[in-house]
Amino acid sequence: MPRELRARKPRPSYANYETEDQENAAGPSKVQLVDESEDDSGSEFEPDKGYRISKNVPSSEEDEDVNMGDVKELVEPEVEQTLKRTRKTASSSSRVREPQAPMTSPSSSPVITPLKTRKEQSRHKLPPKVHQVSRTTSSMSTPPVATPRAPKIYALPTPSAHHRHRAIPVFLREETVERLDEPPLLFKEPHIVPTNSMTTDQSLTERVSRAWGFNVGAGPIWQIMEDRSCYKESIYSDAGSEKESSRRPRVYQNISVRDGWEVLNNLDALKYLPTDTVVTEDGQLKPPPQVVCYMGPYDGQTRVAFNMFDSVATSQYFNAGTGYVFNSGAPVWGIDWCPTYQPDRPARQFRHYLAVAPFPSRSHAPSVGVNISRPFPACIQIWALKPRAQLGNAMDEDRPAEIQCEMVLCLESGPAQEIKWCPLPAHDLWKGAQPRDPRKLGILAGTFEDGSLSIYIVPDPEDIRPPRYDTTQPVFVKLPEPALRIEHEGTSCWSLDWANSEVIAVGLTNGCLAVYNVKDALDSGKTRNIFPTHFISVHQSAVRALAWIRLPPTDGSGVPNLSEDPTIIASGGYDGVECLTDIREPHGNVINRTRDVINSAAYSAFATGPIMIDHDNTVKSYSISPSMLGRGHILMEPDGPVWTVNTSEYHPQLAVGSADGSCTTTNTLKSTRRGGTVPFLVHKIYQVDYSRKTGAFRMLEHFLPQVNVYRDLVQVSQAEPKLQETPERSSNVKGKAQERKKEAEANGHSTSTGVWPSEVGVHRVAWNNGNGLGGAPLLASATASGLCRVDWIMGRWITDKTPYVSVPKMRKEVEGTSDESDEEA
């Protein structure tokens, strides 16, 4: 007996009508449900005909840029559009129709139920056939529609392929700041004039940000540099708000160098210095071997043999060389510039001090979380970039500067994993009467291999050097116990960062973050463990990357409290997780996950967020503005794994050191929109090569800028809305990606990764953040070979043309504006 299908009863469907002025409007796909009861064939197996996709869906080429300044918490576009249409239809029908009794016939009046949510609609397959109901003007053709209830879904808008990732400032400084009126020169007093801050108003922010995008040089443009730092100590200064001495005052004036220091002779200091792995006949370790490096142009390099503490200027091999190379003796994992007080700089001829922390030897390999026992001899070297003096105290015009090791700190805490100076100047007076002997140079914090966070008060080299001491050799100073030592049982301190002169954060090898207020301990002379103000478990493994978001917290009304400490920390660990942690909450907020180790993190006041490492050796910036919180975009993709990233508080240039031996920079404020007049350039400052056969190094520089050819492609693949993805379009995007990759390889751009010797890695890079606008173009870098480098890097406008006619007009210092450089507006 053949199977009989049950008789189909006519069933009503949902109806949703659009007005005529909305039928041709552009926007997201609109789901329209119609009554199909009259045209129903009666078959149970016929697909539903209740869905209709609007044809007015703009392509990615027609999408307009999303204005990130106007982004708010939004409901889903499809749900919001449906709500508006149904409310408008209900209100219009109620004006033309008389109240009617409910009808019982299902064929004449549909049953009104709430519309399905987007999640429920996604469970059904879109039908191949779509029907549209023609709308008439008859009042009886529009049944009353009840207002649907849909859950409120908060989401950020999906940017189009042409979206610009503009940095949105979070802290708005309305006070005047300083800018340079003339190009800065090393060891010269910079000519500084007051100007309006780039965050004074929205239009000025857009102007200066757009002007930074026209920088095509490797370094910053001196005309528009400004100090974007924010420290709570600045409010206690009596100087003018635009002065650097007001924003960066002198701190810890009541602290002096701890007693017990002593000057060592060369023989006693040998055990603290880097050594070779070879032992002599009497059982002593040999001094570190020479580092042979070929320098100069590619087709005419010169062989240079570096002993420990030797240095050369690149101007000896290049006509326009502005770098200085020196040998620390062993792989370096810590390097940082010492901040100085603005009024005291002329007393030292505007010299710059640099702290360098080498390992004991090239073969030294620390283990994560394994503490060594004290005493373990190690050192931190203090180098000075200063004017070169000739006979008669005259400067050499061909080589006006030199870098020299002036002091070596002999410690017993083991080699340093990371070192950072207190971000504000803490040295004693350099001119006038000496308040104490010896004076202090600054306060230096570091994480050491004994598992501790130790803070040392560094003495001034000018007061430590004995009489008749050879000024060409460093003075060796053995320091006693640190001013403050912090240890945790069962774990090690691995990374650190200063929030200001009082608060410091430490990343531990067990995945926790510890925050300390060290001011009271340093003032009182307490040298042992203190209790943390916050202790939060964030990661599942060691925390290697750590950076404070140096912004003041806000009160309930949104007004920043300038007298409070920052509260947000960006961290990354060996678990591949990148987090933003508000220390007022006992947990971290994950912003990204990757299978790579996060080796470094830095906060950029210009990019308005942390910059960390993503998969496939990419460097990514994440926004912390409320409208773009957690959203990131790729800045650059080095050829090798990234060891370090660093930013400046004076300009938006990003410095990156990678394992392939290259030190590169790029502009974080370059507009990411495709088709702009300014290319997105990556500048390679130098690259180190190593020959395994001869054991010699080669340092190459003066590379041509590289265009980031993958940036637009990444933007397209990440910015395509889910609704517009089709199999045909996905294959087209992948095909274009392969074509662009082949084209890049044909043009000489490296697209593959490989294995490099560990000796060529650039472990640390550091912009000069503590010596004013005149020292902001200085970039220091340290490599695994022991060779370190200091470069003076400047940028330039594209076509050498200043946007908005002049900087005073750009900054609104004078009346009148210009839009001549609005190609990317």
C-alpha atoms as one frame of an Amber mdcrd trajectory, in Angstrom:
protein
   0.000   0.000   0.000   1.597   3.274  -1.051   2.424   5.729   1.665   0.081
   8.672   1.880   1.217  12.114   2.921  -0.857  13.953   5.429  -2.949  16.767
   4.099  -1.227  20.130   4.327  -3.114  22.808   6.157  -2.685  26.376   5.063
  -0.334  28.071   7.507   0.222  31.785   7.822   3.753  33.256   7.634   5.235
  36.428   8.949   4.926  39.604   6.977   7.322  42.485   6.925   6.771  45.322
   4.539   9.134  48.068   3.457   8.188  51.501   2.281   8.990  52.504  -1.275
  11.729  54.910  -0.234  13.560  52.098   1.526  13.506  49.584  -1.289  16.454
  51.113  -3.138  18.451  52.244  -0.102  21.967  50.901   0.387  22.754  49.051
   3.547  23.169  45.616   5.019  21.183  42.671   3.776  17.547  42.947   4.821
  15.577  39.839   5.628  11.958  40.154   4.497   9.270  37.604   5.323   6.154
  37.431   3.142   2.869  35.564   3.157   3.169  32.582   0.809  -0.078  30.823
   1.773  -1.850  31.698  -1.507   0.996  30.492  -3.730   1.745  27.409  -1.646
   1.949  24.211  -3.676   1.052  22.090  -0.689   4.239  20.033  -0.792   5.995
  19.328   2.465   9.370  19.137   0.713   9.309  22.481  -1.034  11.810  24.936
   0.465  10.470  27.795   2.498   9.789  30.929   0.485   9.666  33.310   3.374
  13.063  34.890   3.043  14.191  37.593   0.733  17.655  39.118   0.532  17.738
  42.698  -0.611  19.782  43.362  -3.746  20.916  46.692  -2.415  24.039  45.335
  -0.745  27.075  47.498  -1.352  30.282  45.841  -2.376  33.487  46.336  -0.478
  34.577  48.888  -3.083  31.469  50.979  -2.410  31.692  50.903   1.372  32.444
  54.166   3.028  34.979  54.579   5.802  33.721  54.043   9.285  34.101  57.171
  11.371  35.707  55.743  14.467  35.127  58.929  16.378  31.362  58.318  16.257
  31.321  54.633  17.106  29.006  53.733  19.961  27.491  50.607  21.384  25.224
  49.453  18.599  22.634  46.738  18.152  23.079  44.390  15.248  22.343  46.272
  11.982  19.820  43.680  10.718  17.839  43.689  13.963  17.905  47.479  14.233
  16.736  47.994  10.634  13.918  45.462  11.160  12.793  47.248  14.313  12.677
  50.599  12.523  10.700  49.227   9.582   8.118  47.427  11.681   7.574  50.417
  13.971   7.177  52.735  11.009   4.736  50.344   9.324   2.703  49.915  12.477
   2.500  53.658  13.080   1.511  54.411   9.468  -1.178  51.735   9.413  -2.663
  52.889  12.667  -3.236  56.339  11.184  -5.253  55.145   8.144  -7.098  52.167
   9.484 -10.058  51.865  11.815  -9.884  49.460  14.745 -11.050  46.002  13.661
 -12.030  42.914  15.492  -9.590  40.053  15.219 -10.335  37.684  12.355 -10.469
  33.947  12.807  -9.673  33.032   9.236  -5.968  32.283   8.927  -6.015  32.932
   5.197  -7.128  36.525   5.626  -5.106  37.573   8.655  -1.758  36.152   9.678
  -0.888  35.256  13.226   1.446  37.866  14.671   4.518  36.514  16.476   7.885
  38.097  17.187  10.507  38.017  14.466  13.319  35.539  14.775  16.647  36.761
  15.991  19.736  36.795  13.812  21.057  33.676  15.527  17.851  31.753  14.858
  17.717  32.927  11.248  21.264  31.743  10.631  20.177  28.168  11.361  18.029
  28.096   8.217  19.373  27.865   4.744  18.589  30.678   2.348  16.282  29.425
  -0.457  17.346  29.569  -4.077  14.128  31.323  -5.091  13.047  34.634  -3.645
   9.645  36.271  -3.955   8.727  39.857  -3.362   5.343  41.172  -2.364   4.171
  44.196  -4.269   3.017  46.922  -1.964  -0.286  48.723  -2.652  -1.803  51.843
  -1.261  -4.910  50.087   0.013  -5.358  50.361   3.744  -6.647  46.792   3.958
  -3.435  45.374   2.435  -1.361  46.330   5.473  -2.226  44.229   8.494  -1.361
  45.502  11.949   2.155  44.411  12.942   3.144  44.029  16.550   6.471  45.489
  17.665   8.977  42.610  17.855  11.173  42.089  20.858  14.793  41.413  20.015
  17.711  41.039  22.376  20.109  43.977  22.440  23.439  42.836  21.049  26.427
  45.120  21.574  29.023  44.935  18.823  31.540  47.075  17.019  30.877  47.887
  13.368  32.745  45.833  10.822  35.102  48.132   8.918  35.277  47.977   5.175
  38.343  47.131   3.130  39.086  50.852   2.818  38.827  51.540   6.534  41.535
  53.715   8.092  42.818  52.673  11.495  43.151  56.169  12.878  44.563  56.446
  16.380  41.934  57.919  18.706  43.526  59.793  21.655  42.276  58.803  25.083
  43.935  61.471  27.224  43.314  64.983  25.880  45.938  67.510  26.934  44.657
  71.059  26.541  47.758  72.826  27.858  50.417  74.146  25.527  53.469  72.015
  24.809  56.866  72.546  23.216  58.120  71.989  19.701  61.385  72.556  17.861
  61.809  75.680  15.759  65.120  74.571  14.238  66.610  71.154  13.371  68.125
  69.546  16.472  71.864  68.978  16.697  73.797  66.681  18.999  75.272  68.473
  22.025  73.621  71.784  21.105  70.908  73.686  22.926  67.671  73.055  20.981
  65.621  76.069  19.942  62.171  75.421  21.436  58.932  77.406  21.078  55.510
  76.829  22.672  52.722  75.368  20.565  49.258  73.869  20.837  48.987  70.243
  21.831  47.772  67.928  19.096  44.908  66.856  21.379  43.627  70.394  21.998
  40.663  69.798  19.713  39.469  67.197  17.226  40.444  69.098  14.102  43.977
  69.680  15.352  44.313  66.001  16.235  43.297  65.018  12.715  45.667  67.556
  11.195  48.770  66.517  13.100  47.981  62.816  12.749  47.529  63.238   9.013
  50.750  65.228   8.822  52.642  62.433  10.583  51.347  60.116   7.874  53.358
  62.085   5.283  56.623  61.085   6.955  58.607  58.823   4.603  61.855  58.817
   6.588  63.257  56.261   8.998  63.084  58.610  11.992  60.819  61.346  13.316
  60.120  64.691  11.666  61.573  67.317  13.979  59.028  70.037  13.109  56.054
  68.292  14.735  57.609  66.300  17.577  56.010  66.884  20.966  56.050  65.326
  24.416  52.973  63.095  24.854  53.976  61.737  28.248  51.668  61.903  31.258
  53.159  61.597  34.747  51.350  62.475  37.940  54.511  64.133  39.307  54.131
  66.968  36.816  51.248  68.560  38.705  53.494  69.349  41.668  55.862  71.527
  39.635  55.762  75.307  39.851  57.129  75.906  36.335  54.996  76.627  33.294
  52.922  73.755  32.016  54.557  73.870  28.585  58.063  73.444  29.995  59.692
  70.048  29.981  61.000  70.713  33.486  57.364  70.900  34.582  56.199  67.738
  32.848  59.335  65.807  33.842  60.482  67.163  37.224  63.401  65.906  39.267
  62.498  63.151  41.747  64.092  61.368  44.739  66.217  64.320  45.781  66.522
  63.063  49.361  68.101  59.743  48.365  71.862  59.294  48.183  74.194  56.512
  47.090  74.304  53.672  49.608  77.453  53.387  51.690  79.847  50.528  51.063
  80.731  51.105  47.419  84.338  50.758  46.377  86.471  51.254  43.281  88.118
  48.049  42.020  91.313  47.703  40.087  91.452  45.935  36.740  92.514  42.602
  38.246  89.764  42.480  40.852  87.156  43.510  38.320  87.933  40.686  35.871
  85.504  38.233  37.456  82.627  40.681  36.985  83.358  41.346  33.302  82.329
  39.200  30.330  84.784  36.374  29.630  85.535  33.722  27.070  84.537  30.100
  27.484  88.184  29.001  27.250  90.185  28.511  30.459  93.881  29.380  30.713
  96.572  27.102  32.175  96.221  28.620  35.643  92.463  28.026  35.660  91.378
  31.577  34.867  88.895  32.447  32.146  90.276  34.353  29.210  88.959  37.790
  28.276  86.275  37.800  25.608  87.671  37.296  22.094  87.735  40.041  19.515
  84.620  40.606  17.490  85.590  40.920  13.833  83.009  42.880  11.836  83.095
  44.169   8.270  81.672  47.671   8.001  81.114  50.138   5.205  79.491  50.012
   1.750  78.530  46.622   0.406  81.147  46.557  -2.350  83.985  48.004  -0.245
  83.742  46.925   3.368  86.530  47.364   5.894  87.555  44.755   8.451  87.268
  46.091  12.020  88.369  44.144  15.111  86.524  45.156  18.281  87.987  44.504
  21.699  85.777  44.934  24.731  84.967  48.639  25.315  86.089  49.607  21.780
  83.907  51.916  19.690  83.892  53.400  16.194  81.770  55.930  14.320  80.096
  54.892  11.091  81.147  58.221   9.577  84.587  56.637   9.103  83.088  54.324
   6.479  80.157  56.353   5.131  80.137  59.984   4.125  76.800  60.570   5.828
  77.174  58.110   8.690  75.399  59.135  11.896  75.825  55.955  13.955  78.225
  54.695  16.618  79.113  51.030  17.185  80.701  49.672  20.366  81.484  46.269
  21.858  80.192  45.301  25.294  81.937  41.909  25.302  78.969  39.485  25.437
  75.323  39.155  24.353  73.241  42.047  25.682  69.685  41.658  26.986  69.231
  45.036  28.636  69.742  48.571  27.323  68.124  51.882  28.292  68.785  55.653
  28.238  69.245  57.550  31.494  66.833  60.535  31.777  68.325  63.943  32.594
  66.842  67.171  33.935  66.434  69.888  31.311  68.115  72.840  33.144  71.168
  70.686  34.003  72.004  69.446  30.508  74.281  72.345  29.478  76.532  71.601
  32.478  77.415  68.223  30.916  77.522  69.463  27.290  74.261  67.631  26.570
  75.825  64.204  26.872  73.603  61.126  26.955  74.120  58.178  29.313  73.252
  54.630  28.284  73.057  51.546  30.534  74.044  48.215  28.939  73.674  44.807
  30.654  75.730  42.007  29.012  75.757  38.297  29.856  78.845  36.725  31.498
  79.793  34.952  28.251  78.498  34.025  24.830  77.619  30.507  25.970  75.588
  31.620  28.977  72.017  30.300  28.693  69.634  31.034  31.580  66.663  28.799
  32.327  63.222  30.275  32.815  62.212  30.165  36.459  65.521  28.724  37.705
  67.233  31.019  40.199  70.970  31.060  40.671  72.516  31.372  44.115  74.233
  34.556  45.208  76.878  35.800  44.933  77.062  35.501  41.150  79.344  38.160
  39.596  77.989  40.205  36.709  78.107  43.805  35.521  76.149  46.696  34.054
  78.078  49.123  31.866  77.379  52.876  31.742  78.263  54.358  28.338  78.257
  58.067  27.499  77.598  59.643  24.111  79.539  62.897  24.354  81.389  65.457
  22.215  84.782  64.432  20.911  87.393  66.851  22.268  90.660  67.492  20.439
  93.702  69.489  21.432  92.759  72.922  22.618  89.288  71.658  23.619  88.052
  72.085  20.045  85.556  69.672  18.547  86.385  67.552  15.533  83.994  68.682
  12.797  84.259  65.410  10.833  83.537  63.253  13.889  81.851  65.522  16.414
  80.851  62.777  18.856  82.103  59.591  20.419  80.683  56.930  22.688  82.762
  55.673  25.585  82.276  53.359  28.551  82.743  55.564  31.616  81.764  53.226
  34.435  81.153  49.522  35.080  78.868  48.542  37.953  80.098  45.295  39.517
  77.125  43.399  40.980  76.575  40.029  42.610  72.928  39.472  41.681  73.741
  37.638  38.466  73.264  38.862  34.890  70.313  41.139  34.201  67.387  39.893
  32.140  66.016  43.418  31.681  66.929  46.876  32.978  65.037  50.176  33.000
  65.852  53.561  34.475  63.300  55.476  36.502  61.448  57.370  33.746  61.911
  60.746  35.449  65.319  62.347  36.163  66.651  61.380  39.574  70.229  62.678
  39.396  71.625  65.335  41.709  72.490  68.878  40.668  75.152  69.085  37.978
  75.865  72.771  38.334  76.484  74.747  41.464  77.516  73.324  44.814  77.660
  69.548  45.174  75.059  68.489  47.752  76.799  65.177  48.454  79.783  63.110
  47.398  79.337  61.100  45.324  76.300  62.424  43.542  73.872  59.955  42.043
  73.270  59.552  38.314  69.878  57.942  38.560  67.814  55.005  39.836  68.111
  51.798  37.835  65.786  48.790  38.225  66.317  45.350  36.751  65.285  41.729
  36.911  68.280  39.510  37.592  69.024  35.839  37.295  68.894  35.334  41.055
  65.127  35.750  40.646  64.921  39.193  42.189  63.773  42.636  41.199  66.605
  44.860  42.372  66.766  48.659  42.355  70.198  50.290  42.463  71.145  53.914
  43.075  73.830  54.528  40.451  76.660  56.926  41.389  77.815  59.700  39.079
  80.919  58.680  37.056  82.376  62.179  37.425  82.569  61.776  41.214  83.673
  58.124  41.254  86.766  58.405  39.068  89.943  58.624  41.201  92.528  61.367
  40.596  95.007  60.763  37.779  92.808  57.995  36.444  93.005  57.239  32.721
  89.915  58.920  31.297  89.923  56.618  28.266  89.236  53.562  30.485  86.097
  52.864  32.503  86.134  52.997  36.266  85.015  49.778  38.009  82.690  50.300
  40.967  81.464  47.511  43.198  78.067  48.307  44.662  76.827  46.772  47.917
  73.361  45.348  48.343  70.752  47.102  46.210  68.632  49.877  47.614  65.619
  47.550  47.317  65.428  43.844  46.524  62.121  42.052  45.932  61.894  38.255
  45.726  59.050  35.753  45.445  59.207  32.226  46.777  58.914  29.534  44.123
  59.124  31.889  41.160  61.354  34.495  39.520  60.974  38.107  38.470  61.245
  38.109  34.676  60.064  41.457  33.258  59.347  44.942  34.594  58.093  48.388
  33.693  57.758  51.718  35.520  54.367  53.432  35.630  55.979  56.597  37.009
  58.694  57.310  39.551  56.807  55.510  42.339  54.966  52.486  40.936  56.593
  49.527  39.208  55.068  46.328  37.795  56.814  42.951  37.648  56.020  39.933
  35.505  56.754  36.603  37.194  57.618  33.240  35.705  54.507  31.659  37.249
  52.205  33.874  35.162  51.371  36.459  37.831  51.692  40.236  37.834  52.880
  42.074  40.950  52.614  45.838  41.430  54.725  47.693  43.996  54.864  51.232
  45.285  58.588  51.625  45.919  58.699  55.286  46.939  58.246  54.749  50.682
  60.770  51.903  50.729  63.397  53.954  48.895  62.819  57.016  51.056  62.977
  55.047  54.313  66.000  52.980  53.308  64.216  49.625  53.562  66.239  47.160
  51.501  64.318  43.896  51.795  61.002  42.566  50.611  57.931  44.745  50.665
  54.335  43.686  50.117  52.828  44.314  46.687  49.825  46.555  46.350  48.375
  44.167  43.734  49.075  40.520  42.931  47.062  39.117  40.013  47.266  35.767
  38.227  46.918  36.518  34.506  48.933  34.025  32.426  49.573  30.300  32.571
  53.326  30.601  32.063  56.131  33.128  32.362  55.337  36.793  31.671  58.035
  38.053  29.332  56.381  41.203  27.927  55.080  43.970  30.158  54.082  47.593
  29.547  52.075  50.133  31.520  49.355  52.096  29.735  50.597  55.425  31.083
  47.264  57.204  31.267  45.522  58.620  34.336  42.344  56.882  35.500  39.043
  58.680  35.167  36.298  59.279  37.683  32.630  58.461  37.244  32.010  61.498
  35.055  34.921  60.704  32.728  37.282  63.396  34.015  40.896  62.148  34.281
  42.384  62.183  37.755  45.901  63.460  37.123  47.081  62.805  40.672  46.503
  59.040  40.494  48.706  56.234  39.195  47.923  54.370  35.958  45.838  51.240
  36.401  46.105  49.272  33.131  48.916  46.868  32.213  49.499  45.199  28.847
  51.245  41.848  29.168  52.251  38.872  27.071  53.631  35.525  28.110  55.092
  32.278  26.970  51.526  30.945  26.704  50.943  33.126  23.634  48.217  35.163
  25.323  48.129  38.963  25.216  46.110  40.623  27.963  44.997  44.012  29.186
  44.720  43.990  32.967  43.080  46.647  35.092  44.690  46.252  38.492  41.405
  47.314  40.090  39.945  43.991  38.875  41.438  40.616  39.858  41.688  39.178
  36.344  43.098  39.854  32.897  41.219  40.548  29.682  42.480  38.589  26.687
  42.830  40.641  23.506  44.693  38.125  21.371  45.981  34.571  21.311  48.833
  33.253  19.226  51.036  30.185  19.091  54.204  32.258  19.329  56.009  33.478
  22.430  55.348  37.125  23.249  58.838  38.503  23.808  58.174  42.232  24.058
  55.480  44.862  24.498  55.478  48.649  24.398  52.887  51.375  24.878  52.610
  54.100  22.245  50.961  57.382  23.197  50.609  58.214  19.496  49.107  54.877
  18.420  46.970  54.970  21.597  47.551  51.434  22.714  50.029  48.627  23.295
  52.153  47.221  20.491  52.894  43.517  20.730  53.696  40.480  18.622  51.248
  38.319  16.711  51.662  35.093  14.750  53.996  34.782  11.749  56.441  37.382
  13.116  53.975  40.235  12.754  53.971  43.346  14.920  50.471  44.474  15.818
  48.992  47.537  17.484  45.885  47.303  19.671  43.608  50.208  20.468  42.515
  51.071  24.000  40.007  53.769  23.064  36.494  52.807  24.179  35.091  52.771
  20.649  37.872  50.527  19.313  38.854  48.606  22.436  40.837  45.501  21.611
  40.751  45.998  17.849  44.189  45.722  16.293  45.934  46.121  12.984  49.271
  44.945  11.658  52.094  47.477  11.502  54.887  45.441   9.939  56.135  41.913
   9.353  59.889  41.421   9.812  61.650  38.544   8.101  62.463  36.808  11.390
  60.998  36.290  14.863  60.688  39.531  16.810  62.812  39.939  19.928  61.936
  43.490  20.910  59.720  46.486  20.105  60.036  50.017  21.450  58.220  53.334
  21.071  58.918  56.953  21.880  56.953  59.519  23.866  57.995  62.232  21.394
  57.096  60.714  18.008  55.164  57.770  16.490  58.136  55.897  14.980  58.298
  52.238  16.038  61.629  50.395  16.379  61.775  46.602  16.046  64.648  44.158
  16.566  64.359  40.636  15.160  66.259  37.369  15.120  67.389  37.772  11.497
  69.794  40.512  12.605  67.796  43.490  11.357  66.836  46.668  13.175  63.856
  48.289  11.470  61.554  51.259  11.986  58.139  52.214  10.671  55.528  54.937
  11.123  52.586  53.927  13.329  50.459  56.901  12.216  50.672  56.146   8.512
  47.160  55.824   7.159  46.280  52.204   6.379  43.871  53.043   3.612  44.663
  51.482   0.268  45.443  53.672  -2.695  46.983  56.536  -0.707  49.643  58.794
  -2.134  52.122  57.880   0.619  53.355  54.266   0.662  53.591  52.332   3.885
  57.372  52.066   4.252  59.522  49.864   6.483  63.061  51.171   6.980  65.894
  48.795   7.755  68.499  50.723   9.751  71.062  47.939   9.589  71.367  44.176
   9.404  74.011  41.880  10.903  75.295  38.766   9.103  77.534  36.033  10.472
  79.913  33.617   8.751  80.108  30.244  10.472  83.307  29.415   8.646  85.357
  32.475   9.571  83.465  33.576  12.677  83.304  37.142  11.324  80.319  39.464
  11.278  79.136  41.856   8.611  77.041  44.958   9.280  75.061  46.224   6.292
  73.201  49.509   6.239  71.832  52.231   3.939  69.056  49.957   2.688  66.330
  51.265   0.438  62.916  51.501   2.136  60.676  48.495   1.697  57.012  48.878
   0.824  54.757  46.702   2.943  53.030  44.980   0.028  51.002  42.651   2.253
  49.348  45.298   4.359  46.424  45.995   2.059  45.901  42.291   1.531  45.760
  41.629   5.263  43.336  44.512   5.673  41.021  43.054   3.019  41.056  39.545
   4.460  40.362  40.819   7.978  37.907  43.589   7.144  35.527  41.765   4.792
  32.056  41.583   6.363  30.820  38.078   7.005  27.653  38.718   5.019  29.565
  39.452   1.813  31.834  36.407   1.891  31.171  33.933  -0.885  33.226  30.987
  -2.146  33.957  32.859  -5.368  35.112  35.956  -3.530  37.266  33.993  -1.078
  39.044  32.237  -3.900  39.608  35.565  -5.634  41.180  37.044  -2.507  43.459
  34.038  -2.088  44.406  34.165  -5.754  45.263  37.836  -5.487  47.332  37.091
  -2.388  49.400  34.529  -4.273  49.843  36.891  -7.190  50.963  39.714  -4.912
  53.398  37.357  -3.158  54.978  36.266  -6.439  55.206  39.863  -7.559  56.927
  40.831  -4.316  59.462  38.047  -4.694  60.161  39.155  -8.258  60.821  42.711
  -7.016  63.361  41.515  -4.479  61.209  41.566  -1.332  61.866  38.703   1.051
  58.758  36.661   1.819  60.186  33.485   3.309  61.535  32.722   6.733  64.547
  30.649   7.622  67.048  29.837  10.331  69.626  32.411  11.388  72.625  32.102
  13.696  71.818  33.091  17.242  74.749  35.535  17.151  73.010  37.992  14.797
  69.786  38.595  16.734  68.903  42.147  17.768  67.804  41.616  21.371  66.931
  45.138  22.491  66.070  48.512  20.950  65.395  51.721  22.887  64.432  55.245
  21.799  65.832  58.090  23.879  62.812  59.073  25.980  64.432  61.017  28.802
  66.529  63.751  27.194  64.018  66.069  25.598  63.177  66.893  22.007  66.856
  67.366  21.184  67.649  63.726  21.977  64.468  62.083  20.686  66.008  60.971
  17.323  68.568  58.754  19.114  67.970  55.003  18.847  70.053  52.448  20.765
  70.141  48.747  19.901  71.937  45.688  21.271  72.762  42.403  19.541  73.666
  38.856  20.529  77.238  39.337  19.302  77.908  41.955  21.963  78.001  44.747
  19.385  75.710  47.623  20.287  74.808  50.621  18.225  73.494  54.175  18.624
  71.931  55.868  15.574  70.794  59.429  14.960  67.724  58.965  12.750  65.662
  61.741  11.184  62.577  61.711   8.975  61.419  63.881   6.103  58.239  64.963
   4.359  57.255  63.286   1.144  58.393  65.510  -1.763  59.956  67.699   0.977
  56.733  69.676   1.210  55.261  70.658   4.569  51.533  69.887   4.879  49.219
  72.821   5.521  51.847  75.230   4.115  53.720  75.591   7.426  53.866  74.089
  10.891  52.456  77.220  12.634  49.381  77.012  10.420  49.154  73.266  10.952
  49.256  73.802  14.721  46.797  76.718  14.543  49.345  79.065  16.019  48.409
  81.676  13.414  45.244  82.533  11.575  44.504  80.688   8.348  44.465  77.064
   7.310  45.495  75.091   4.279  44.204  71.832   2.841  46.835  71.306   0.197
  47.951  68.041   1.783  44.549  66.459   2.240  45.049  63.726  -0.340  44.357
  61.112   2.313  41.570  62.959   4.080
